[in-house]
PDB file of C-alpha atoms in Angstrom:
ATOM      1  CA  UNK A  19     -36.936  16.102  -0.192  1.00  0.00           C
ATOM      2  CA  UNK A  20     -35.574  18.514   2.617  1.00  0.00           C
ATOM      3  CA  UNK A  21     -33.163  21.271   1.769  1.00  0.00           C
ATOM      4  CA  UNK A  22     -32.485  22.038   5.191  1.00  0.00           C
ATOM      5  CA  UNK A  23     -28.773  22.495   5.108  1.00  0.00           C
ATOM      6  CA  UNK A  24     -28.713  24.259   2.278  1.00  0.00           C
ATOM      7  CA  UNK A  25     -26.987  27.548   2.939  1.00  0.00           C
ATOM      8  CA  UNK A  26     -28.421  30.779   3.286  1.00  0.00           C
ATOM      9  CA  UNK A  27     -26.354  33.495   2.187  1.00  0.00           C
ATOM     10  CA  UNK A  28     -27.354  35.986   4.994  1.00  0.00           C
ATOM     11  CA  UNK A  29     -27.426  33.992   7.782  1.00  0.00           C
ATOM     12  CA  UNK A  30     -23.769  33.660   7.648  1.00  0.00           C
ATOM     13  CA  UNK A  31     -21.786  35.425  10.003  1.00  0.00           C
ATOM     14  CA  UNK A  32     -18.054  35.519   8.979  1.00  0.00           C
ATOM     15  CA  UNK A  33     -15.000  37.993   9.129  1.00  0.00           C
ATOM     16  CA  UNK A  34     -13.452  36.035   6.508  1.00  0.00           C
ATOM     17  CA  UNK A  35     -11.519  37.267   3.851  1.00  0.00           C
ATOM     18  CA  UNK A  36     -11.178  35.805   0.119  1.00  0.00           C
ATOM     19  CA  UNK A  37     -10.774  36.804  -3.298  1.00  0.00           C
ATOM     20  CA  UNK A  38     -12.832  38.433  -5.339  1.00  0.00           C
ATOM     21  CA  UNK A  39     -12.943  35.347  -7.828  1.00  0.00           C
ATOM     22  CA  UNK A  40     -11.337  31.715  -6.515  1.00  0.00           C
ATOM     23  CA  UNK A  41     -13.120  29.751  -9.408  1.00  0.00           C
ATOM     24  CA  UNK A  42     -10.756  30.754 -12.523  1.00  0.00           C
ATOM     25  CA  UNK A  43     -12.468  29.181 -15.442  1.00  0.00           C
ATOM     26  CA  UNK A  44     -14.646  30.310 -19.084  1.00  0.00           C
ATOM     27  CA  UNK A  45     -18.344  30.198 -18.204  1.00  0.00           C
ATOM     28  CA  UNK A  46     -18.508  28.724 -21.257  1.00  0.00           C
ATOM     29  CA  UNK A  47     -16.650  25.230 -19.965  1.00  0.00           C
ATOM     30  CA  UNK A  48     -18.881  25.275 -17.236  1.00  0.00           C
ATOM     31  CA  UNK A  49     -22.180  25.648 -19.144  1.00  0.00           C
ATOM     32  CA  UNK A  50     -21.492  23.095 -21.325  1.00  0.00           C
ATOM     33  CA  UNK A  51     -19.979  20.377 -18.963  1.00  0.00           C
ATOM     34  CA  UNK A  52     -21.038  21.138 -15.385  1.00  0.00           C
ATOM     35  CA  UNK A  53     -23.098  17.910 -13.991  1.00  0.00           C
ATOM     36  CA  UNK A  54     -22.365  16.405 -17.605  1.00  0.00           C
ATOM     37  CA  UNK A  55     -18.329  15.613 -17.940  1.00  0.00           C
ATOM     38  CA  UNK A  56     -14.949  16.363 -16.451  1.00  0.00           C
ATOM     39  CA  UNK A  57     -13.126  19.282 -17.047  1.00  0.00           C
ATOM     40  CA  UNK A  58     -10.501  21.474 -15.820  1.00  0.00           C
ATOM     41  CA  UNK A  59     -10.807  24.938 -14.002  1.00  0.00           C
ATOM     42  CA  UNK A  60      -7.946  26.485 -12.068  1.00  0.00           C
ATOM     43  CA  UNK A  61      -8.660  28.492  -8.303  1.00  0.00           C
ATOM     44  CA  UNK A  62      -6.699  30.404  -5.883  1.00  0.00           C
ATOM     45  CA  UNK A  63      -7.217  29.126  -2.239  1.00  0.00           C
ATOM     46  CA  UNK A  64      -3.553  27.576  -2.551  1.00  0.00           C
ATOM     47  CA  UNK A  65      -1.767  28.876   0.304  1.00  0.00           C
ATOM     48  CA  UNK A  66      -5.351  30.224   2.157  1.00  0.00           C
ATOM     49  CA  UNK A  67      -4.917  30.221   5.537  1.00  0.00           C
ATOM     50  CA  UNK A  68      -7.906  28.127   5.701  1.00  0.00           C
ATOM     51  CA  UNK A  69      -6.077  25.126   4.741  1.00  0.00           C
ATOM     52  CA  UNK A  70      -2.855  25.470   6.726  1.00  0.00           C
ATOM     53  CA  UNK A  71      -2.334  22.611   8.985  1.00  0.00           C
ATOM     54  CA  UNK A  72      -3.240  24.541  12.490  1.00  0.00           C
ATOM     55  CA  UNK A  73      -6.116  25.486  10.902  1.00  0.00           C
ATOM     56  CA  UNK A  74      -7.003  22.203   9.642  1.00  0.00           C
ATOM     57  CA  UNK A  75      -6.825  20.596  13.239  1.00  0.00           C
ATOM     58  CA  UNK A  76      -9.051  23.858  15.027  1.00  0.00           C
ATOM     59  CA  UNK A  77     -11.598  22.719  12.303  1.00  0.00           C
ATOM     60  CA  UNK A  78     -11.263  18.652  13.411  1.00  0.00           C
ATOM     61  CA  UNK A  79     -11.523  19.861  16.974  1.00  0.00           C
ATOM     62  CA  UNK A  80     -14.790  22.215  16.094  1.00  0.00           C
ATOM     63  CA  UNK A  81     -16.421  19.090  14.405  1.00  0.00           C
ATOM     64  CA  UNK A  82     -15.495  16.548  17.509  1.00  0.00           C
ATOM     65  CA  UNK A  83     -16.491  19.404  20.191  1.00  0.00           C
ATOM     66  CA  UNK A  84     -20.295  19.137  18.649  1.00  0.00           C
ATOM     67  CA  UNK A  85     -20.383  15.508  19.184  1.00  0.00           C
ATOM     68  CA  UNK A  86     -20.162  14.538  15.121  1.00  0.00           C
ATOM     69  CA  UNK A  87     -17.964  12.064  15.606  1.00  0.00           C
ATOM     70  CA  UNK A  88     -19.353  10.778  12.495  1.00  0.00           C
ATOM     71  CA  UNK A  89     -18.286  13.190  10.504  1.00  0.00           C
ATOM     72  CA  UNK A  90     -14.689  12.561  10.192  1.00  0.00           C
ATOM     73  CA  UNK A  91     -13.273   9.438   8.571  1.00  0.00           C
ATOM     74  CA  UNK A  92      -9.977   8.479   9.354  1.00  0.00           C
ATOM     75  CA  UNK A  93      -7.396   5.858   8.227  1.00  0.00           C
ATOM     76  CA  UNK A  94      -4.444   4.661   7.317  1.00  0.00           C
ATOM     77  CA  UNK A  95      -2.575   6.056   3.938  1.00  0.00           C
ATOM     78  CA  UNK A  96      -1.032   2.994   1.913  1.00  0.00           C
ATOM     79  CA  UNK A  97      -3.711   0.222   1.023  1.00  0.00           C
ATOM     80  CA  UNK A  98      -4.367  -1.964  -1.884  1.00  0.00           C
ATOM     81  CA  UNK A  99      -6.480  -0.132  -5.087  1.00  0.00           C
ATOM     82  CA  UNK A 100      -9.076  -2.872  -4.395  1.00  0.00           C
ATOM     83  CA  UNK A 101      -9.457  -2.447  -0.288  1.00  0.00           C
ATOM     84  CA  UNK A 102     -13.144  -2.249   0.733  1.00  0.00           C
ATOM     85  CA  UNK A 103     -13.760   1.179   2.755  1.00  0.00           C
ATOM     86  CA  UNK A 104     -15.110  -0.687   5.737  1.00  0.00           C
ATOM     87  CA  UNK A 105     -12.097  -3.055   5.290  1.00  0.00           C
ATOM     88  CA  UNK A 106      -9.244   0.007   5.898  1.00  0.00           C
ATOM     89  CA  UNK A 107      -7.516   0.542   9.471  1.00  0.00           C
ATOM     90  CA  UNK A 108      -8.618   3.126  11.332  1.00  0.00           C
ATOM     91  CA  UNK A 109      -7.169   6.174  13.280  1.00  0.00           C
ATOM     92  CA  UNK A 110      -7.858   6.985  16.547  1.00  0.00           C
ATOM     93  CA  UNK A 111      -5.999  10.192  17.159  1.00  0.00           C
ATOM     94  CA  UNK A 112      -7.556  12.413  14.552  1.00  0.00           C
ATOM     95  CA  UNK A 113      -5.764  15.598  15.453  1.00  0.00           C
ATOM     96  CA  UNK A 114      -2.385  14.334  15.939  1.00  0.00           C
ATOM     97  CA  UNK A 115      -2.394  12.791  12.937  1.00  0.00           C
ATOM     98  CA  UNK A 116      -3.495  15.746  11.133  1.00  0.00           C
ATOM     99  CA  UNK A 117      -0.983  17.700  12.848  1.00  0.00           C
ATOM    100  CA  UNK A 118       1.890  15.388  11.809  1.00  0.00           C
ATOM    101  CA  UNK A 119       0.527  14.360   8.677  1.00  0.00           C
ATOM    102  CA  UNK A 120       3.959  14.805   6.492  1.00  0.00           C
ATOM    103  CA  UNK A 121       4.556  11.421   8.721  1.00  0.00           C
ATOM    104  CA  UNK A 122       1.557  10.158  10.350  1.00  0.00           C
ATOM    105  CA  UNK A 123       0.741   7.667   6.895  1.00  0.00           C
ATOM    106  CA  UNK A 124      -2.649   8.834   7.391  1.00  0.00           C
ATOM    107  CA  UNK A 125      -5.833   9.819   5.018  1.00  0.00           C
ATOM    108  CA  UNK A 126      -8.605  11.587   6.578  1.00  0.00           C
ATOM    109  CA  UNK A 127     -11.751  13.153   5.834  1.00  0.00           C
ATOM    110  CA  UNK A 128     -13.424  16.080   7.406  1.00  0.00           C
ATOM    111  CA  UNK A 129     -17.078  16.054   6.085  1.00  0.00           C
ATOM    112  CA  UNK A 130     -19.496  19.304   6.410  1.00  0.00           C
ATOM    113  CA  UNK A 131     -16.807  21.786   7.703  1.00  0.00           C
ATOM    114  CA  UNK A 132     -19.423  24.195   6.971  1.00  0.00           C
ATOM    115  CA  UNK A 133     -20.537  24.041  10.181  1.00  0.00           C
ATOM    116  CA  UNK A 134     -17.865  26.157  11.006  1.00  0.00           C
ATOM    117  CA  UNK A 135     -19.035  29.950   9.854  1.00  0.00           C
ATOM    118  CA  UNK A 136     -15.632  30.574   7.744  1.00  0.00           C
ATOM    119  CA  UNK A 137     -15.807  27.762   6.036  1.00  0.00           C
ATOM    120  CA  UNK A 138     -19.180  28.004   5.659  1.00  0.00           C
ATOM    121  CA  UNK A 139     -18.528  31.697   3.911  1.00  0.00           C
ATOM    122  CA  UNK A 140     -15.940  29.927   1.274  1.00  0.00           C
ATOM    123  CA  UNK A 141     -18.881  27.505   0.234  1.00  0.00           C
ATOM    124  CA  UNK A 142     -21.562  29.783  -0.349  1.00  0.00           C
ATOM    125  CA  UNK A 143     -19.163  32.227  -2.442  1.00  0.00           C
ATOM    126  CA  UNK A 144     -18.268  28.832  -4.490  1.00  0.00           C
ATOM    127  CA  UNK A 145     -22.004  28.032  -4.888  1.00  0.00           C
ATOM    128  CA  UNK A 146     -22.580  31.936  -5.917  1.00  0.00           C
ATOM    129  CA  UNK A 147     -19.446  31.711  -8.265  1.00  0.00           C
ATOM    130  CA  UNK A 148     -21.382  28.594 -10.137  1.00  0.00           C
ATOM    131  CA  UNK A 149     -24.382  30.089 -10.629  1.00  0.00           C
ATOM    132  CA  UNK A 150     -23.134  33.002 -12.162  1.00  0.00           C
ATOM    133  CA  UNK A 151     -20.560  30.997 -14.060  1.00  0.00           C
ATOM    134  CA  UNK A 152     -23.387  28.125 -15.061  1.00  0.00           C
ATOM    135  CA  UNK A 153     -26.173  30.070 -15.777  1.00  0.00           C
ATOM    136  CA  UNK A 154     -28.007  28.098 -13.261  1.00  0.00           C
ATOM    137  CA  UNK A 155     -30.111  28.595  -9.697  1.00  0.00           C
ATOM    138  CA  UNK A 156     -28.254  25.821  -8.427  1.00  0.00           C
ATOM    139  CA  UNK A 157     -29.502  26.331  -4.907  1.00  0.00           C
ATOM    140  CA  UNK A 158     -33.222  26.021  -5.964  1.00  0.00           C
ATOM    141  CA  UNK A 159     -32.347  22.824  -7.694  1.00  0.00           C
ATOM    142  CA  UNK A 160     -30.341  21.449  -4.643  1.00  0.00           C
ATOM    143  CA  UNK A 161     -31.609  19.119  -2.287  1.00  0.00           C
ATOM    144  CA  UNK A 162     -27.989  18.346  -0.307  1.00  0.00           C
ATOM    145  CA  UNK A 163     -24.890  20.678  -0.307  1.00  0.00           C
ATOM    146  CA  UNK A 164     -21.455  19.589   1.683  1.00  0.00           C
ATOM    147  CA  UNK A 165     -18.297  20.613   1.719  1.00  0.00           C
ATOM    148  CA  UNK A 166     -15.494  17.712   2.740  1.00  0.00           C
ATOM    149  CA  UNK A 167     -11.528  18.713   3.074  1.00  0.00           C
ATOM    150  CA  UNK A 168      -9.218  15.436   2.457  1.00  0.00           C
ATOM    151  CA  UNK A 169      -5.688  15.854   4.200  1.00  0.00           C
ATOM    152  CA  UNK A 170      -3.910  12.848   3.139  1.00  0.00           C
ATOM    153  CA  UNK A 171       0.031  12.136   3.497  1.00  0.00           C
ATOM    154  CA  UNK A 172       2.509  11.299   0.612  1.00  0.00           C
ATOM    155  CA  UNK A 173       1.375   8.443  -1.351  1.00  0.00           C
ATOM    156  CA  UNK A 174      -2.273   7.867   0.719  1.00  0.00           C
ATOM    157  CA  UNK A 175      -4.022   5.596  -1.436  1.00  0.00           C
ATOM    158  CA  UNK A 176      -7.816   6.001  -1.833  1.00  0.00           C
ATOM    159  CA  UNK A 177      -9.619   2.986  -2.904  1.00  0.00           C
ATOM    160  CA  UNK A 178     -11.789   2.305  -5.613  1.00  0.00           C
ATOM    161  CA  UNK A 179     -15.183   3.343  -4.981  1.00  0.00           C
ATOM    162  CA  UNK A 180     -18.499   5.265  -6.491  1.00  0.00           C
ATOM    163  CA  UNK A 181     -19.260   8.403  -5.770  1.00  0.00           C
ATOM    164  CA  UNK A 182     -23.281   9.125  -6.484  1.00  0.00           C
ATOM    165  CA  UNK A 183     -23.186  12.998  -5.620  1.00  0.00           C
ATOM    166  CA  UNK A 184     -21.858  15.937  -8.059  1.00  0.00           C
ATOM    167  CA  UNK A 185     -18.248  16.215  -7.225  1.00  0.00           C
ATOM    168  CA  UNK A 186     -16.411  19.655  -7.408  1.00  0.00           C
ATOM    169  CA  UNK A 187     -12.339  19.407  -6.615  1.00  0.00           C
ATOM    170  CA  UNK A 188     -10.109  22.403  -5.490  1.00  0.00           C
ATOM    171  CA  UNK A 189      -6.829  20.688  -5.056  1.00  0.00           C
ATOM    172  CA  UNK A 190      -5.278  22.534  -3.049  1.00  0.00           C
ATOM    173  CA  UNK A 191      -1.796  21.558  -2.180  1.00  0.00           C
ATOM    174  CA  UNK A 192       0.466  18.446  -3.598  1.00  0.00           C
ATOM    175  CA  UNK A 193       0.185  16.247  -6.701  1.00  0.00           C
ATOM    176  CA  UNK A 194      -3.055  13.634  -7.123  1.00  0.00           C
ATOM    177  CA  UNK A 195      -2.987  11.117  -9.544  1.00  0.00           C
ATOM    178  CA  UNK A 196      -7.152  10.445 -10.252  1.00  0.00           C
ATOM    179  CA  UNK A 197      -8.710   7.597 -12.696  1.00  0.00           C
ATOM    180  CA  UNK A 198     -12.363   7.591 -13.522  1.00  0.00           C
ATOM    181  CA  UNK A 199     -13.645   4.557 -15.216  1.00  0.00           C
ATOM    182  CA  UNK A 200     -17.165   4.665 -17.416  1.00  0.00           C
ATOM    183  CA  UNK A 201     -19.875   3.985 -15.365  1.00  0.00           C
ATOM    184  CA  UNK A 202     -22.263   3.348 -18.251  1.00  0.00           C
ATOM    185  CA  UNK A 203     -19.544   0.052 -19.393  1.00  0.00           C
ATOM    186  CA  UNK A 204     -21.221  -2.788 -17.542  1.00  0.00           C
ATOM    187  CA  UNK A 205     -18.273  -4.839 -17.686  1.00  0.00           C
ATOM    188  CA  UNK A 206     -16.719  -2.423 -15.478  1.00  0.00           C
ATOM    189  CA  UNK A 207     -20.118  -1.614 -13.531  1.00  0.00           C
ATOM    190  CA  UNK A 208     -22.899  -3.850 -13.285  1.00  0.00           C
ATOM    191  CA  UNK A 209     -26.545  -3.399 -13.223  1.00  0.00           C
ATOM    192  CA  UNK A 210     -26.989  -5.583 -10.037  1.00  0.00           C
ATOM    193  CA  UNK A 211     -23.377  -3.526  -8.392  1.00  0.00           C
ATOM    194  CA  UNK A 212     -25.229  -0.127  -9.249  1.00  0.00           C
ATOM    195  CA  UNK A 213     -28.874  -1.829  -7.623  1.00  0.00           C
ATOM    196  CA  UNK A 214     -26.869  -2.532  -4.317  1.00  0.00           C
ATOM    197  CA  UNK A 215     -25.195   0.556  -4.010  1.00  0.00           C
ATOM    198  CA  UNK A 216     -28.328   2.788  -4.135  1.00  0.00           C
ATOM    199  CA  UNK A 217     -30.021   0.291  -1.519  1.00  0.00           C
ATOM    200  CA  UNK A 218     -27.061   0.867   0.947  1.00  0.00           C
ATOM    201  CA  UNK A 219     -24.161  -1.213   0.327  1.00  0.00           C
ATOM    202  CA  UNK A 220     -21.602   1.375  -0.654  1.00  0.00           C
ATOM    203  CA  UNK A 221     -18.846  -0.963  -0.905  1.00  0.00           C
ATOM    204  CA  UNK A 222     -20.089  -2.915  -3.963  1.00  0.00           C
ATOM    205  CA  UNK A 223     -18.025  -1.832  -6.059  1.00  0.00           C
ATOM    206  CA  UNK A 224     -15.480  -4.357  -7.008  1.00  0.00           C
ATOM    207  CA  UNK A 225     -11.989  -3.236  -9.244  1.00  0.00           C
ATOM    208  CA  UNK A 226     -11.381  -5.148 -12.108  1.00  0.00           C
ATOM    209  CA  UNK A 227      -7.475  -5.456 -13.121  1.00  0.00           C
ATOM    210  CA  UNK A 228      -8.535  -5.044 -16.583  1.00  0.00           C
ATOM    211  CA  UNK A 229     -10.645  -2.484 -16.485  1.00  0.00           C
ATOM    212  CA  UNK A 230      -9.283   0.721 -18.549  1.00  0.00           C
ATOM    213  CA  UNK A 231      -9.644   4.643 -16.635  1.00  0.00           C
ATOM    214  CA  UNK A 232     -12.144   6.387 -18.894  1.00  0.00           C
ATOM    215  CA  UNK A 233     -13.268  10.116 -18.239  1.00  0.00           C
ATOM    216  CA  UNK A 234     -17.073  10.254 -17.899  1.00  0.00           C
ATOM    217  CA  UNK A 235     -17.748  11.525 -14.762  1.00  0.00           C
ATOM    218  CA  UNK A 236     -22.084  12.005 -14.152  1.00  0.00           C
ATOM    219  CA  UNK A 237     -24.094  10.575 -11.083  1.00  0.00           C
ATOM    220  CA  UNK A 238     -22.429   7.787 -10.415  1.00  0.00           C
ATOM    221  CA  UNK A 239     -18.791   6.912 -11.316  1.00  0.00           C
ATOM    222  CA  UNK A 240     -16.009   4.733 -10.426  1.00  0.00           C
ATOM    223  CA  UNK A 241     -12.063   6.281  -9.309  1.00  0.00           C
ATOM    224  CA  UNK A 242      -9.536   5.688  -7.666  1.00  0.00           C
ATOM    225  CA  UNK A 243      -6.879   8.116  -6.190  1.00  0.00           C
ATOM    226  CA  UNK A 244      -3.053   8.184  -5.461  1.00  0.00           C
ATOM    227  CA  UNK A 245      -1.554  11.317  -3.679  1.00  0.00           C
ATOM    228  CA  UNK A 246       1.229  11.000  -5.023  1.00  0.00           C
ATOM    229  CA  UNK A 247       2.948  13.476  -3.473  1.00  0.00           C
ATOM    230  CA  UNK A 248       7.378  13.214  -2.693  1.00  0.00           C
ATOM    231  CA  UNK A 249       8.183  13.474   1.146  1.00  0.00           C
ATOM    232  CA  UNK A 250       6.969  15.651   3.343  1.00  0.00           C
ATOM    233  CA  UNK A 251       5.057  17.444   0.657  1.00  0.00           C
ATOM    234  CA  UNK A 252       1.176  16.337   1.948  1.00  0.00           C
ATOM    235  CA  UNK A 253      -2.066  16.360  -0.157  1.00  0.00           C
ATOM    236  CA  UNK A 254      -5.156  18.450   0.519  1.00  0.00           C
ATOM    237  CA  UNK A 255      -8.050  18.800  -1.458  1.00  0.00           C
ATOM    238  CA  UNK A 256     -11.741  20.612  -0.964  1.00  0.00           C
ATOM    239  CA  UNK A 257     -14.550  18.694  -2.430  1.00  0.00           C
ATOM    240  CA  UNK A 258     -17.850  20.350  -2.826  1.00  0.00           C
ATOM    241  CA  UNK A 259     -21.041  17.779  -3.129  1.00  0.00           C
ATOM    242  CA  UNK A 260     -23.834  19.093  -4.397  1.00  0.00           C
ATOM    243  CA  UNK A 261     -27.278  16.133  -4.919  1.00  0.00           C
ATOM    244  CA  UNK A 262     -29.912  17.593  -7.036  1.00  0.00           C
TER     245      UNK A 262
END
């Protein structure tokens, strides 16, 4: 399987300045749960200028100057737990609702912001940081690597869905409320849902009222996510992917 955007630590060209350390954490909770189970780990990019708002918008601008049009998802905040993703209202004006998201009621999704070189620079000192944490040569074992920043305002909802990649949060500003439900309880997940997700249909997955959050997180697994954040105090979050 290609590895081609895989990053390559000296081919990127950045002024950019960051800690020493951002991932604060034993390597010993990492070796034992990474890829395995949740955990907690604490970071210091709160308050980076990387993820002030005006910085935030130069980045959607970057990504819809190169044509990828695709790789932004935007749409309104407050839906039902159980709304499909190809079911939610769109956004047309990306960066003005970025700019004015304290108000704007809108969730969006900047995916692969590491085309832009600082950004780029953050996620190859995070990949660095888990390897030495881990143990592991996580970029020969890689076959997909992205980086997505969520900027969502107070109380977005984001539906329940599965997620099949590695998923690595640095919440970065606000308050999120996450559940994770067992993906190995097949009243909760079926055999045929899990079938037509990995053939394509990634909205399969269908939210049971009686289903109970659990907190095995592998592969695959089921969430759903409330920013539940007062007024004017927005959510923003940096997700790392990582498919092996």
């Amino acid at each position: 399987m290609s590895a081609d955007n895989l990053l390559k630590p000296g081919s990127i060209k950045s002024d950019l300045k960051l800690s020493k350390q951002i991932i604060q954490s034993e390597a010993s909770t990492l070796q034992e749960n990474f890829n395995c189970s949740h955990f907690e780990f604490s970071h210091n990019l709160a308050g980076h200028p990387l993820f002030e708002i005006p910085r935030l918008v130069d980045l959607a601008n970057t990504i819809l100057s190169q044509g990828r049009t695709d790789k932004i998802q935007s749409y309104t905040s407050r839906v039902p737990i159980q709304q499909k993703w190809n079911h939610r209202p769109g956004i047309n004006e990306i960066t003005e609702a970025i700019a004015h998201i304290e108000e704007s009621d809108s969730w969006v999704m900047l995916e692969d912001v590491q085309v832009d070189p600082e950004y780029a620079a953050l996620l190859n000192q995070i990949i660095t940081e888990l390897e030495d944490l881990t143990g592991k040569p996580l970029r020969q074992k890689m076959t997909w690597l992205g980086a997505y920043i969520f900027i969502a305002s107070p109380n977005s909802i984001t539906p329940y869905h599965i997620d099949s990649e590695l998923n690595f949060l640095f919440q970065i500003q606000g308050k999120k409320d996450m559940s994770l439900f067992n993906q190995n309880d097949r009243s909760i997940l079926s055999e045929e849902e899990i079938e037509k997700f990995y053939i394509g249909d990634l909205n399969v997955a269908n939210y049971r009222e009686k289903a109970k959050p659990g907190y095995q997180k592998n592969l695959n697994f089921l969430k759903w996510l409330i920013m539940n954040s007062q007024i004017f105090n927005t959510e923003s979050g940096l997700y790392v992917e990582i498919k092996s």
